[in-house]
mmCIF file of C-alpha atoms in Angstrom:
data_model
loop_
_atom_site.group_PDB
_atom_site.id
_atom_site.type_symbol
_atom_site.label_atom_id
_atom_site.label_comp_id
_atom_site.label_asym_id
_atom_site.label_seq_id
_atom_site.Cartn_x
_atom_site.Cartn_y
_atom_site.Cartn_z
ATOM 1 C CA MET A 906 -0.153 -0.011 0.138
ATOM 2 C CA VAL A 907 3.277 2.304 0.226
ATOM 3 C CA GLU A 908 1.841 4.520 -3.236
ATOM 4 C CA ARG A 909 -1.551 4.960 -1.553
ATOM 5 C CA TRP A 910 -0.321 6.218 1.485
ATOM 6 C CA GLN A 911 2.883 7.941 0.083
ATOM 7 C CA MET A 912 3.325 11.972 0.319
ATOM 8 C CA LYS A 913 4.719 14.213 -1.639
ATOM 9 C CA LEU A 914 7.913 15.514 0.846
ATOM 10 C CA ALA A 915 7.989 19.086 1.248
ATOM 11 C CA PRO A 916 9.065 21.497 3.834
ATOM 12 C CA VAL A 917 5.518 21.278 5.806
ATOM 13 C CA MET A 918 3.432 18.475 5.141
ATOM 14 C CA LEU A 919 -0.487 17.556 6.163
ATOM 15 C CA LEU A 920 -1.972 14.504 6.575
ATOM 16 C CA GLU A 921 -5.847 14.383 7.778
ATOM 17 C CA SER A 922 -6.950 11.442 8.346
ATOM 18 C CA ALA A 923 -10.448 9.727 10.309
ATOM 19 C CA GLU A 924 -8.810 6.832 10.062
ATOM 20 C CA ARG A 925 -5.992 5.927 12.628
ATOM 21 C CA VAL A 926 -4.824 2.568 10.589
ATOM 22 C CA TYR A 927 -4.404 4.405 7.721
ATOM 23 C CA GLY A 928 -2.822 7.343 9.147
ATOM 24 C CA ASP A 929 -0.089 5.438 10.987
ATOM 25 C CA ARG A 930 0.747 3.948 7.415
ATOM 26 C CA THR A 931 1.147 7.704 5.911
ATOM 27 C CA VAL A 932 3.674 8.230 8.700
ATOM 28 C CA GLU A 933 5.272 4.830 8.534
ATOM 29 C CA ASN A 934 5.617 5.406 4.384
ATOM 30 C CA PHE A 935 6.546 9.270 5.410
ATOM 31 C CA LYS A 936 9.759 7.565 7.490
ATOM 32 C CA LYS A 937 10.409 5.290 4.840
ATOM 33 C CA GLN A 938 10.535 7.676 1.985
ATOM 34 C CA LEU A 939 12.932 10.165 4.561
ATOM 35 C CA ARG A 940 15.391 7.609 5.235
ATOM 36 C CA ALA A 941 15.420 6.142 1.073
ATOM 37 C CA GLU A 942 16.533 9.923 0.834
ATOM 38 C CA ASN A 943 19.259 9.844 2.990
ATOM 39 C CA PRO A 944 19.350 6.948 5.367
ATOM 40 C CA GLU A 945 20.978 9.419 8.213
ATOM 41 C CA THR A 946 17.788 11.316 8.105
ATOM 42 C CA GLU A 947 16.919 11.852 12.401
ATOM 43 C CA ILE A 948 13.265 11.760 12.403
ATOM 44 C CA GLY A 949 11.481 13.233 15.936
ATOM 45 C CA VAL A 950 8.014 12.918 16.931
ATOM 46 C CA LEU A 951 6.008 16.250 18.887
ATOM 47 C CA ASP A 952 2.900 15.496 20.482
ATOM 48 C CA ALA A 953 1.098 18.917 20.408
ATOM 49 C CA ALA A 954 -1.259 17.754 23.315
ATOM 50 C CA ALA A 955 1.252 17.653 25.327
ATOM 51 C CA TYR A 956 3.666 20.739 23.872
ATOM 52 C CA THR A 957 6.058 23.012 26.032
ATOM 53 C CA PRO A 958 7.644 26.085 25.239
ATOM 54 C CA GLN A 959 10.673 26.241 22.620
ATOM 55 C CA ARG A 960 10.408 22.027 22.134
ATOM 56 C CA LEU A 961 10.055 23.208 18.300
ATOM 57 C CA SER A 962 13.013 24.601 18.487
ATOM 58 C CA LEU A 963 15.138 22.047 19.726
ATOM 59 C CA LEU A 964 13.599 19.198 17.876
ATOM 60 C CA LEU A 965 14.897 21.171 14.688
ATOM 61 C CA ALA A 966 18.066 22.664 15.306
ATOM 62 C CA PRO A 967 20.632 21.502 13.558
ATOM 63 C CA THR A 968 23.183 19.115 14.345
ATOM 64 C CA LEU A 969 27.013 18.476 15.540
ATOM 65 C CA PHE A 970 26.972 16.659 11.581
ATOM 66 C CA CYS A 971 24.118 18.599 9.992
ATOM 67 C CA GLU A 972 22.572 15.608 9.453
ATOM 68 C CA PRO A 973 19.028 16.248 7.522
ATOM 69 C CA LYS A 974 16.252 16.581 10.299
ATOM 70 C CA ALA A 975 12.533 15.630 10.220
ATOM 71 C CA LEU A 976 9.760 15.767 12.485
ATOM 72 C CA VAL A 977 6.311 14.141 12.928
ATOM 73 C CA VAL A 978 3.550 16.445 15.119
ATOM 74 C CA GLN A 979 0.964 13.828 16.175
ATOM 75 C CA ASN A 980 -2.275 14.960 17.668
ATOM 76 C CA LEU A 981 -3.307 18.656 15.960
ATOM 77 C CA GLU A 982 -6.602 18.137 16.864
ATOM 78 C CA GLN A 983 -5.623 18.316 20.396
ATOM 79 C CA ALA A 984 -3.090 20.952 20.094
ATOM 80 C CA ASN A 985 -2.447 23.018 23.275
ATOM 81 C CA ARG A 986 -2.099 27.116 22.964
ATOM 82 C CA VAL A 987 1.993 27.285 23.304
ATOM 83 C CA PHE A 988 1.959 24.329 20.010
ATOM 84 C CA THR A 989 -0.850 26.723 18.158
ATOM 85 C CA GLU A 990 1.051 30.339 18.798
ATOM 86 C CA GLU A 991 4.740 28.868 18.050
ATOM 87 C CA PHE A 992 4.121 26.349 14.863
ATOM 88 C CA ALA A 993 2.003 29.198 13.545
ATOM 89 C CA ASP A 994 5.516 31.452 13.787
ATOM 90 C CA TYR A 995 7.000 28.284 12.614
ATOM 91 C CA ILE A 996 5.216 28.238 9.267
ATOM 92 C CA ARG A 997 5.262 31.398 8.299
ATOM 93 C CA ALA A 998 8.900 30.726 6.958
ATOM 94 C CA PRO A 999 9.707 27.045 7.723
ATOM 95 C CA ARG A 1000 13.321 25.581 7.074
ATOM 96 C CA GLN A 1001 13.668 24.248 3.593
ATOM 97 C CA ASP A 1002 16.234 21.474 4.637
ATOM 98 C CA VAL A 1003 13.760 20.160 7.067
ATOM 99 C CA ARG A 1004 10.742 17.905 6.206
ATOM 100 C CA VAL A 1005 7.664 18.326 9.147
ATOM 101 C CA LEU A 1006 4.525 15.750 8.840
ATOM 102 C CA VAL A 1007 1.881 17.359 10.915
ATOM 103 C CA ARG A 1008 -1.199 14.612 11.551
ATOM 104 C CA HIS A 1009 -4.743 15.624 12.176
ATOM 105 C CA ASN A 1010 -7.027 12.921 13.255
ATOM 106 C CA GLY A 1011 -10.336 14.909 12.917
ATOM 107 C CA GLY A 1012 -12.330 16.461 14.911
ATOM 108 C CA ALA A 1013 -12.992 20.668 15.757
ATOM 109 C CA GLY A 1014 -9.338 20.947 17.405
ATOM 110 C CA GLY A 1015 -6.248 22.709 15.991
ATOM 111 C CA LYS A 1016 -8.374 24.784 13.393
ATOM 112 C CA LYS A 1017 -6.361 27.990 12.846
ATOM 113 C CA ILE A 1018 -3.379 25.671 11.870
ATOM 114 C CA LEU A 1019 -5.478 23.509 9.574
ATOM 115 C CA GLU A 1020 -6.349 26.631 7.680
ATOM 116 C CA THR A 1021 -3.018 28.426 7.513
ATOM 117 C CA LEU A 1022 -1.386 24.999 5.750
ATOM 118 C CA ARG A 1023 -4.552 24.837 3.522
ATOM 119 C CA LYS A 1024 -3.843 28.129 2.489
ATOM 120 C CA GLN A 1025 -0.374 27.502 2.007
ATOM 121 C CA ASN A 1026 -1.297 24.603 -0.040
ATOM 122 C CA VAL A 1027 1.367 22.167 1.228
ATOM 123 C CA PRO A 1028 1.591 18.762 -0.025
ATOM 124 C CA HIS A 1029 -1.813 17.781 1.718
ATOM 125 C CA MET A 1030 -3.485 14.418 2.182
ATOM 126 C CA VAL A 1031 -7.263 13.666 3.460
ATOM 127 C CA ILE A 1032 -8.473 10.150 4.227
ATOM 128 C CA ALA A 1033 -12.062 9.413 5.430
ATOM 129 C CA ALA A 1034 -13.368 7.319 7.704
ATOM 130 C CA VAL A 1035 -14.422 4.384 6.414
ATOM 131 C CA LYS A 1036 -18.081 3.353 8.048
ATOM 132 C CA ASN A 1037 -20.589 1.275 5.911
ATOM 133 C CA THR A 1038 -20.178 -2.245 5.596
ATOM 134 C CA GLY A 1039 -19.234 -2.215 1.673
ATOM 135 C CA ASP A 1040 -15.956 0.565 2.388
ATOM 136 C CA LYS A 1041 -15.126 -2.040 4.665
ATOM 137 C CA ALA A 1042 -15.034 -4.721 2.457
ATOM 138 C CA LYS A 1043 -13.416 -2.798 -0.370
ATOM 139 C CA ALA A 1044 -10.534 -1.962 2.542
ATOM 140 C CA VAL A 1045 -10.271 -5.843 3.205
ATOM 141 C CA GLN A 1046 -9.901 -6.517 -0.886
ATOM 142 C CA GLU A 1047 -7.389 -3.619 -1.334
ATOM 143 C CA ASP A 1048 -5.333 -4.992 1.376
ATOM 144 C CA VAL A 1049 -5.246 -8.729 -0.280
ATOM 145 C CA THR A 1050 -4.685 -7.361 -3.766
ATOM 146 C CA ALA A 1051 -1.509 -5.455 -2.554
ATOM 147 C CA ALA A 1052 -0.226 -8.270 -1.383
ATOM 148 C CA LYS A 1053 -0.728 -10.121 -4.531
ATOM 149 C CA ARG A 1054 -3.408 -12.461 -3.161
ATOM 150 C CA ALA A 1055 -7.205 -13.810 -3.686
ATOM 151 C CA ILE A 1056 -9.706 -14.278 -1.099
ATOM 152 C CA ALA A 1057 -13.414 -15.273 -1.881
ATOM 153 C CA SER A 1058 -16.093 -12.996 -1.633
ATOM 154 C CA ASP A 1059 -18.125 -14.539 1.215
ATOM 155 C CA ALA A 1060 -14.605 -14.647 3.018
ATOM 156 C CA VAL A 1061 -14.396 -10.529 2.889
ATOM 157 C CA ALA A 1062 -17.973 -10.704 4.205
ATOM 158 C CA ALA A 1063 -17.421 -13.013 6.777
ATOM 159 C CA LEU A 1064 -14.176 -11.135 7.807
ATOM 160 C CA VAL A 1065 -16.479 -7.766 8.313
ATOM 161 C CA ASP A 1066 -18.688 -9.475 9.938
ATOM 162 C CA ALA A 1067 -16.355 -10.667 12.539
ATOM 163 C CA LEU A 1068 -14.117 -7.821 13.189
ATOM 164 C CA GLY A 1069 -16.128 -4.979 11.320
ATOM 165 C CA SER A 1070 -16.530 -2.290 14.051
ATOM 166 C CA ASP A 1071 -12.792 -1.589 14.065
ATOM 167 C CA LEU A 1072 -10.899 -1.124 10.717
ATOM 168 C CA GLN A 1073 -7.463 -1.059 12.795
ATOM 169 C CA GLU A 1074 -8.497 -4.283 13.610
ATOM 170 C CA LEU A 1075 -10.442 -5.709 10.693
ATOM 171 C CA LEU A 1076 -7.094 -5.103 8.221
ATOM 172 C CA SER A 1077 -4.860 -6.936 11.305
ATOM 173 C CA GLY A 1078 -6.974 -9.804 10.867
ATOM 174 C CA VAL A 1079 -6.259 -9.147 7.177
ATOM 175 C CA ALA A 1080 -2.421 -9.212 7.799
ATOM 176 C CA GLN A 1081 -2.841 -12.257 9.870
ATOM 177 C CA LEU A 1082 -4.970 -14.102 7.341
ATOM 178 C CA LEU A 1083 -2.040 -13.267 4.786
ATOM 179 C CA GLN A 1084 0.636 -14.822 7.362
ATOM 180 C CA ASP A 1085 -0.468 -17.805 8.006
ATOM 181 C CA VAL A 1086 -3.012 -18.853 5.382
ATOM 182 C CA PRO A 1087 -1.499 -20.013 2.196
ATOM 183 C CA GLY A 1088 -3.198 -19.577 -1.125
ATOM 184 C CA LYS A 1089 -6.554 -18.091 -1.769
ATOM 185 C CA ILE A 1090 -8.191 -17.105 1.622
ATOM 186 C CA THR A 1091 -11.915 -18.748 2.026
ATOM 187 C CA LYS A 1092 -14.414 -18.569 4.165
ATOM 188 C CA ALA A 1093 -13.443 -21.113 6.025
ATOM 189 C CA ASP A 1094 -10.019 -20.032 6.929
ATOM 190 C CA VAL A 1095 -12.189 -17.115 8.678
ATOM 191 C CA ASP A 1096 -14.409 -18.703 10.594
ATOM 192 C CA ARG A 1097 -11.387 -20.918 11.873
ATOM 193 C CA TYR A 1098 -9.253 -17.701 13.209
ATOM 194 C CA PHE A 1099 -12.291 -15.775 13.915
ATOM 195 C CA SER A 1100 -15.126 -18.301 15.039
ATOM 196 C CA GLY A 1101 -17.159 -16.653 18.134
ATOM 197 C CA ARG A 1102 -16.116 -12.920 17.079
ATOM 198 C CA ILE A 1103 -19.098 -12.318 15.116
ATOM 199 C CA GLU A 1104 -20.536 -8.849 16.950
ATOM 200 C CA ALA A 1105 -24.023 -8.069 17.455
ATOM 201 C CA THR A 1106 -25.030 -5.168 15.371
ATOM 202 C CA GLY A 1107 -27.554 -3.782 13.227
ATOM 203 C CA PHE A 1108 -26.214 -5.999 10.309
ATOM 204 C CA ASN A 1109 -25.837 -8.822 12.306
ATOM 205 C CA VAL A 1110 -29.630 -8.672 13.489
ATOM 206 C CA ALA A 1111 -30.545 -7.759 10.114
ATOM 207 C CA ASP A 1112 -29.229 -11.068 8.485
ATOM 208 C CA ALA A 1113 -30.755 -13.694 11.123
ATOM 209 C CA LEU A 1114 -34.054 -12.385 10.653
ATOM 210 C CA LEU A 1115 -34.280 -12.651 6.641
ATOM 211 C CA LYS A 1116 -32.704 -15.549 6.532
ATOM 212 C CA GLY A 1117 -35.806 -16.804 8.791
ATOM 213 C CA ASN A 1118 -33.797 -16.899 12.708
ATOM 214 C CA VAL A 1119 -36.043 -14.587 14.149
ATOM 215 C CA GLY A 1120 -35.050 -16.081 17.433
ATOM 216 C CA LYS A 1121 -31.578 -15.729 17.064
ATOM 217 C CA ALA A 1122 -32.634 -11.876 15.764
ATOM 218 C CA ILE A 1123 -34.453 -11.079 18.871
ATOM 219 C CA GLU A 1124 -31.140 -12.248 20.978
ATOM 220 C CA LEU A 1125 -28.719 -10.512 19.253
ATOM 221 C CA CYS A 1126 -30.775 -7.514 19.169
ATOM 222 C CA ARG A 1127 -31.307 -7.526 23.059
ATOM 223 C CA HIS A 1128 -27.582 -8.236 22.945
ATOM 224 C CA ALA A 1129 -26.831 -4.962 20.506
ATOM 225 C CA LEU A 1130 -29.008 -3.016 22.292
ATOM 226 C CA SER A 1131 -27.140 -3.387 26.076
ATOM 227 C CA THR A 1132 -24.191 -3.415 24.399
ATOM 228 C CA GLY A 1133 -24.475 0.572 23.419
ATOM 229 C CA THR A 1134 -25.694 -0.070 19.496
ATOM 230 C CA ASN A 1135 -28.859 2.409 19.038
ATOM 231 C CA ALA A 1136 -32.419 1.172 18.191
ATOM 232 C CA VAL A 1137 -32.110 3.433 15.074
ATOM 233 C CA ALA A 1138 -29.425 1.855 13.411
ATOM 234 C CA VAL A 1139 -30.832 -1.570 14.047
ATOM 235 C CA VAL A 1140 -34.104 -0.465 11.824
ATOM 236 C CA SER A 1141 -32.024 1.180 9.611
ATOM 237 C CA ALA A 1142 -30.016 -2.101 8.799
ATOM 238 C CA ILE A 1143 -32.725 -3.879 8.364
ATOM 239 C CA ASP A 1144 -34.185 -1.563 6.162
ATOM 240 C CA PHE A 1145 -30.764 -1.877 4.396
ATOM 241 C CA LYS A 1146 -31.138 -5.593 3.751
ATOM 242 C CA LEU A 1147 -34.853 -5.610 3.090
ATOM 243 C CA ARG A 1148 -34.106 -2.672 0.340
ATOM 244 C CA GLN A 1149 -30.466 -4.522 -0.928
ATOM 245 C CA ILE A 1150 -33.201 -7.904 -1.767
ATOM 246 C CA GLY A 1151 -36.057 -5.560 -3.227
ATOM 247 C CA GLN A 1152 -32.979 -4.478 -5.641
ATOM 248 C CA VAL A 1153 -32.004 -7.850 -6.774
ATOM 249 C CA LEU A 1154 -36.018 -8.516 -7.030
ATOM 250 C CA GLY A 1155 -35.447 -5.589 -9.726
ATOM 251 C CA MET A 1156 -32.503 -6.920 -10.999
ATOM 252 C CA ASP A 1157 -34.317 -10.131 -11.942
ATOM 253 C CA SER A 1158 -37.972 -9.468 -12.734
ATOM 254 C CA GLY A 1159 -36.658 -8.682 -16.272
ATOM 255 C CA ASN A 1160 -36.373 -5.559 -15.759
ATOM 256 C CA VAL A 1161 -33.445 -4.911 -19.289
ATOM 257 C CA GLY A 1162 -30.185 -3.618 -18.108
ATOM 258 C CA TYR A 1163 -31.215 -2.796 -14.596
ATOM 259 C CA ARG A 1164 -28.473 -3.432 -12.409
ATOM 260 C CA PRO A 1165 -28.150 -2.773 -8.467
ATOM 261 C CA SER A 1166 -25.690 -0.452 -7.213
ATOM 262 C CA LEU A 1167 -24.089 -2.806 -5.224
ATOM 263 C CA PRO A 1168 -20.855 -4.249 -4.515
ATOM 264 C CA GLN A 1169 -21.157 -8.140 -6.186
ATOM 265 C CA TRP A 1170 -20.824 -10.077 -2.469
ATOM 266 C CA GLN A 1171 -23.537 -8.008 -1.852
ATOM 267 C CA ILE A 1172 -25.596 -9.002 -4.581
ATOM 268 C CA THR A 1173 -24.948 -12.456 -4.096
ATOM 269 C CA ARG A 1174 -25.534 -12.840 -0.714
ATOM 270 C CA ALA A 1175 -28.927 -10.587 -1.574
ATOM 271 C CA LYS A 1176 -30.057 -13.321 -4.050
ATOM 272 C CA GLN A 1177 -28.988 -15.814 -1.525
ATOM 273 C CA ASP A 1178 -31.513 -14.392 0.772
ATOM 274 C CA LEU A 1179 -34.536 -13.983 -1.781
ATOM 275 C CA ARG A 1180 -35.153 -16.977 -2.319
ATOM 276 C CA ARG A 1181 -37.047 -16.932 1.558
ATOM 277 C CA TRP A 1182 -38.894 -13.881 0.062
ATOM 278 C CA SER A 1183 -41.696 -13.124 -2.316
ATOM 279 C CA ALA A 1184 -42.486 -10.128 -3.636
ATOM 280 C CA PRO A 1185 -45.774 -9.411 -1.161
ATOM 281 C CA ALA A 1186 -43.482 -10.543 1.757
ATOM 282 C CA LEU A 1187 -40.561 -8.190 1.231
ATOM 283 C CA ALA A 1188 -43.753 -4.956 0.805
ATOM 284 C CA GLN A 1189 -45.016 -5.592 3.785
ATOM 285 C CA ALA A 1190 -42.074 -6.070 5.578
ATOM 286 C CA LEU A 1191 -41.209 -2.764 4.205
ATOM 287 C CA ARG A 1192 -43.851 -1.006 5.860
ATOM 288 C CA GLU A 1193 -43.542 -2.418 9.133
ATOM 289 C CA THR A 1194 -39.747 -1.268 8.857
ATOM 290 C CA ALA A 1195 -41.204 2.348 7.626
ATOM 291 C CA ARG A 1196 -43.383 2.167 10.845
ATOM 292 C CA ALA A 1197 -40.751 0.746 13.259
ATOM 293 C CA ASP A 1198 -38.506 3.666 12.035
ATOM 294 C CA SER A 1199 -40.784 6.463 12.932
ATOM 295 C CA GLU A 1200 -41.415 4.629 16.279
ATOM 296 C CA VAL A 1201 -37.429 3.970 17.346
ATOM 297 C CA LYS A 1202 -37.288 8.226 16.344
ATOM 298 C CA GLY A 1203 -39.883 9.374 18.674
ATOM 299 C CA GLY A 1204 -43.045 7.776 17.748
ATOM 300 C CA SER A 1205 -43.140 5.339 20.469
ATOM 301 C CA HIS A 1206 -42.410 5.872 24.558
ATOM 302 C CA ASP A 1207 -40.725 2.291 24.150
ATOM 303 C CA ALA A 1208 -38.006 2.244 21.153
ATOM 304 C CA HIS A 1209 -36.608 -1.294 22.097
ATOM 305 C CA TYR A 1210 -40.289 -2.667 22.156
ATOM 306 C CA ALA A 1211 -40.705 -1.304 18.675
ATOM 307 C CA LEU A 1212 -38.000 -2.743 17.912
ATOM 308 C CA GLU A 1213 -38.606 -6.396 18.889
ATOM 309 C CA ARG A 1214 -42.307 -5.754 17.847
ATOM 310 C CA LEU A 1215 -40.663 -5.128 14.041
ATOM 311 C CA ILE A 1216 -38.567 -7.988 14.097
ATOM 312 C CA LEU A 1217 -41.537 -10.662 14.892
ATOM 313 C CA ALA A 1218 -43.535 -8.414 12.063
ATOM 314 C CA VAL A 1219 -41.047 -8.949 9.668
ATOM 315 C CA GLY A 1220 -40.580 -12.630 10.462
ATOM 316 C CA ARG A 1221 -44.603 -13.060 10.000
ATOM 317 C CA ALA A 1222 -44.364 -11.287 6.551
ATOM 318 C CA GLN A 1223 -42.016 -13.722 5.396
ATOM 319 C CA ARG A 1224 -44.441 -16.367 5.264
ATOM 320 C CA LEU A 1225 -46.526 -14.462 2.948
ATOM 321 C CA LYS A 1226 -46.644 -16.124 -0.853
#
């Protein structure tokens, strides 16, 4: 992944990363670039949140033998007042023989420095948060492809189900599989390494429910709610999965040229779920989901009760022919 997470070297560079794992990769590649340029480069690290006066001058001062210097500034979003003032002075006339990478991990802090660096048009990388299931699956596939390896689509889905709440943990799982499993990674490999790790999330509830396992869906739902998942998120996941099935139903209904805007692995999974659903059943389930969506967003005094009622209603709807 070196090329993707590589920045153009300059006296000052800005990294805005909402994903810590990708931010870490960019910093590591920055260090590799510096050492490739000159193995003697002295690389310092500075925490903007714990900055003390004159620390910047000390870290960037020329060495006795004039070795090249570089600095990684961490946690700009938590920068204290002293750092903000001293670094603002520095970037007005940065040293041209030094490389400084400034890292911001998201949030509202560090706004003054961010705005100044953006206006100066320094080399700038922005890494967005990876939130939805499709993007997480894409991240898994990218790491496997970068290693010149292959992974089955159902193995990707199983890995996201098992570790998908944290991208760093998810990609660490990919790295473990790449190291330990020869050849193409299969779902059996994922199950063997991460059995029992599937988390109680809205999407796990939806998966169980759409497969007709109402009891399992209620069990997962209660566990998800007890561990902090919001009822709105669970309803949203059920609605999302039902609409995926609806898109695939439209593709299979003779609508020439229509193709869902979904990754292939999601289409494959939705086709498997579609076998259990008729068009009337799907329509009824979507009506129940719309009702529950209103209830969990304030239309009911008990969002948890409304959610369990939805699960039971969708289970009944599935039996419609």
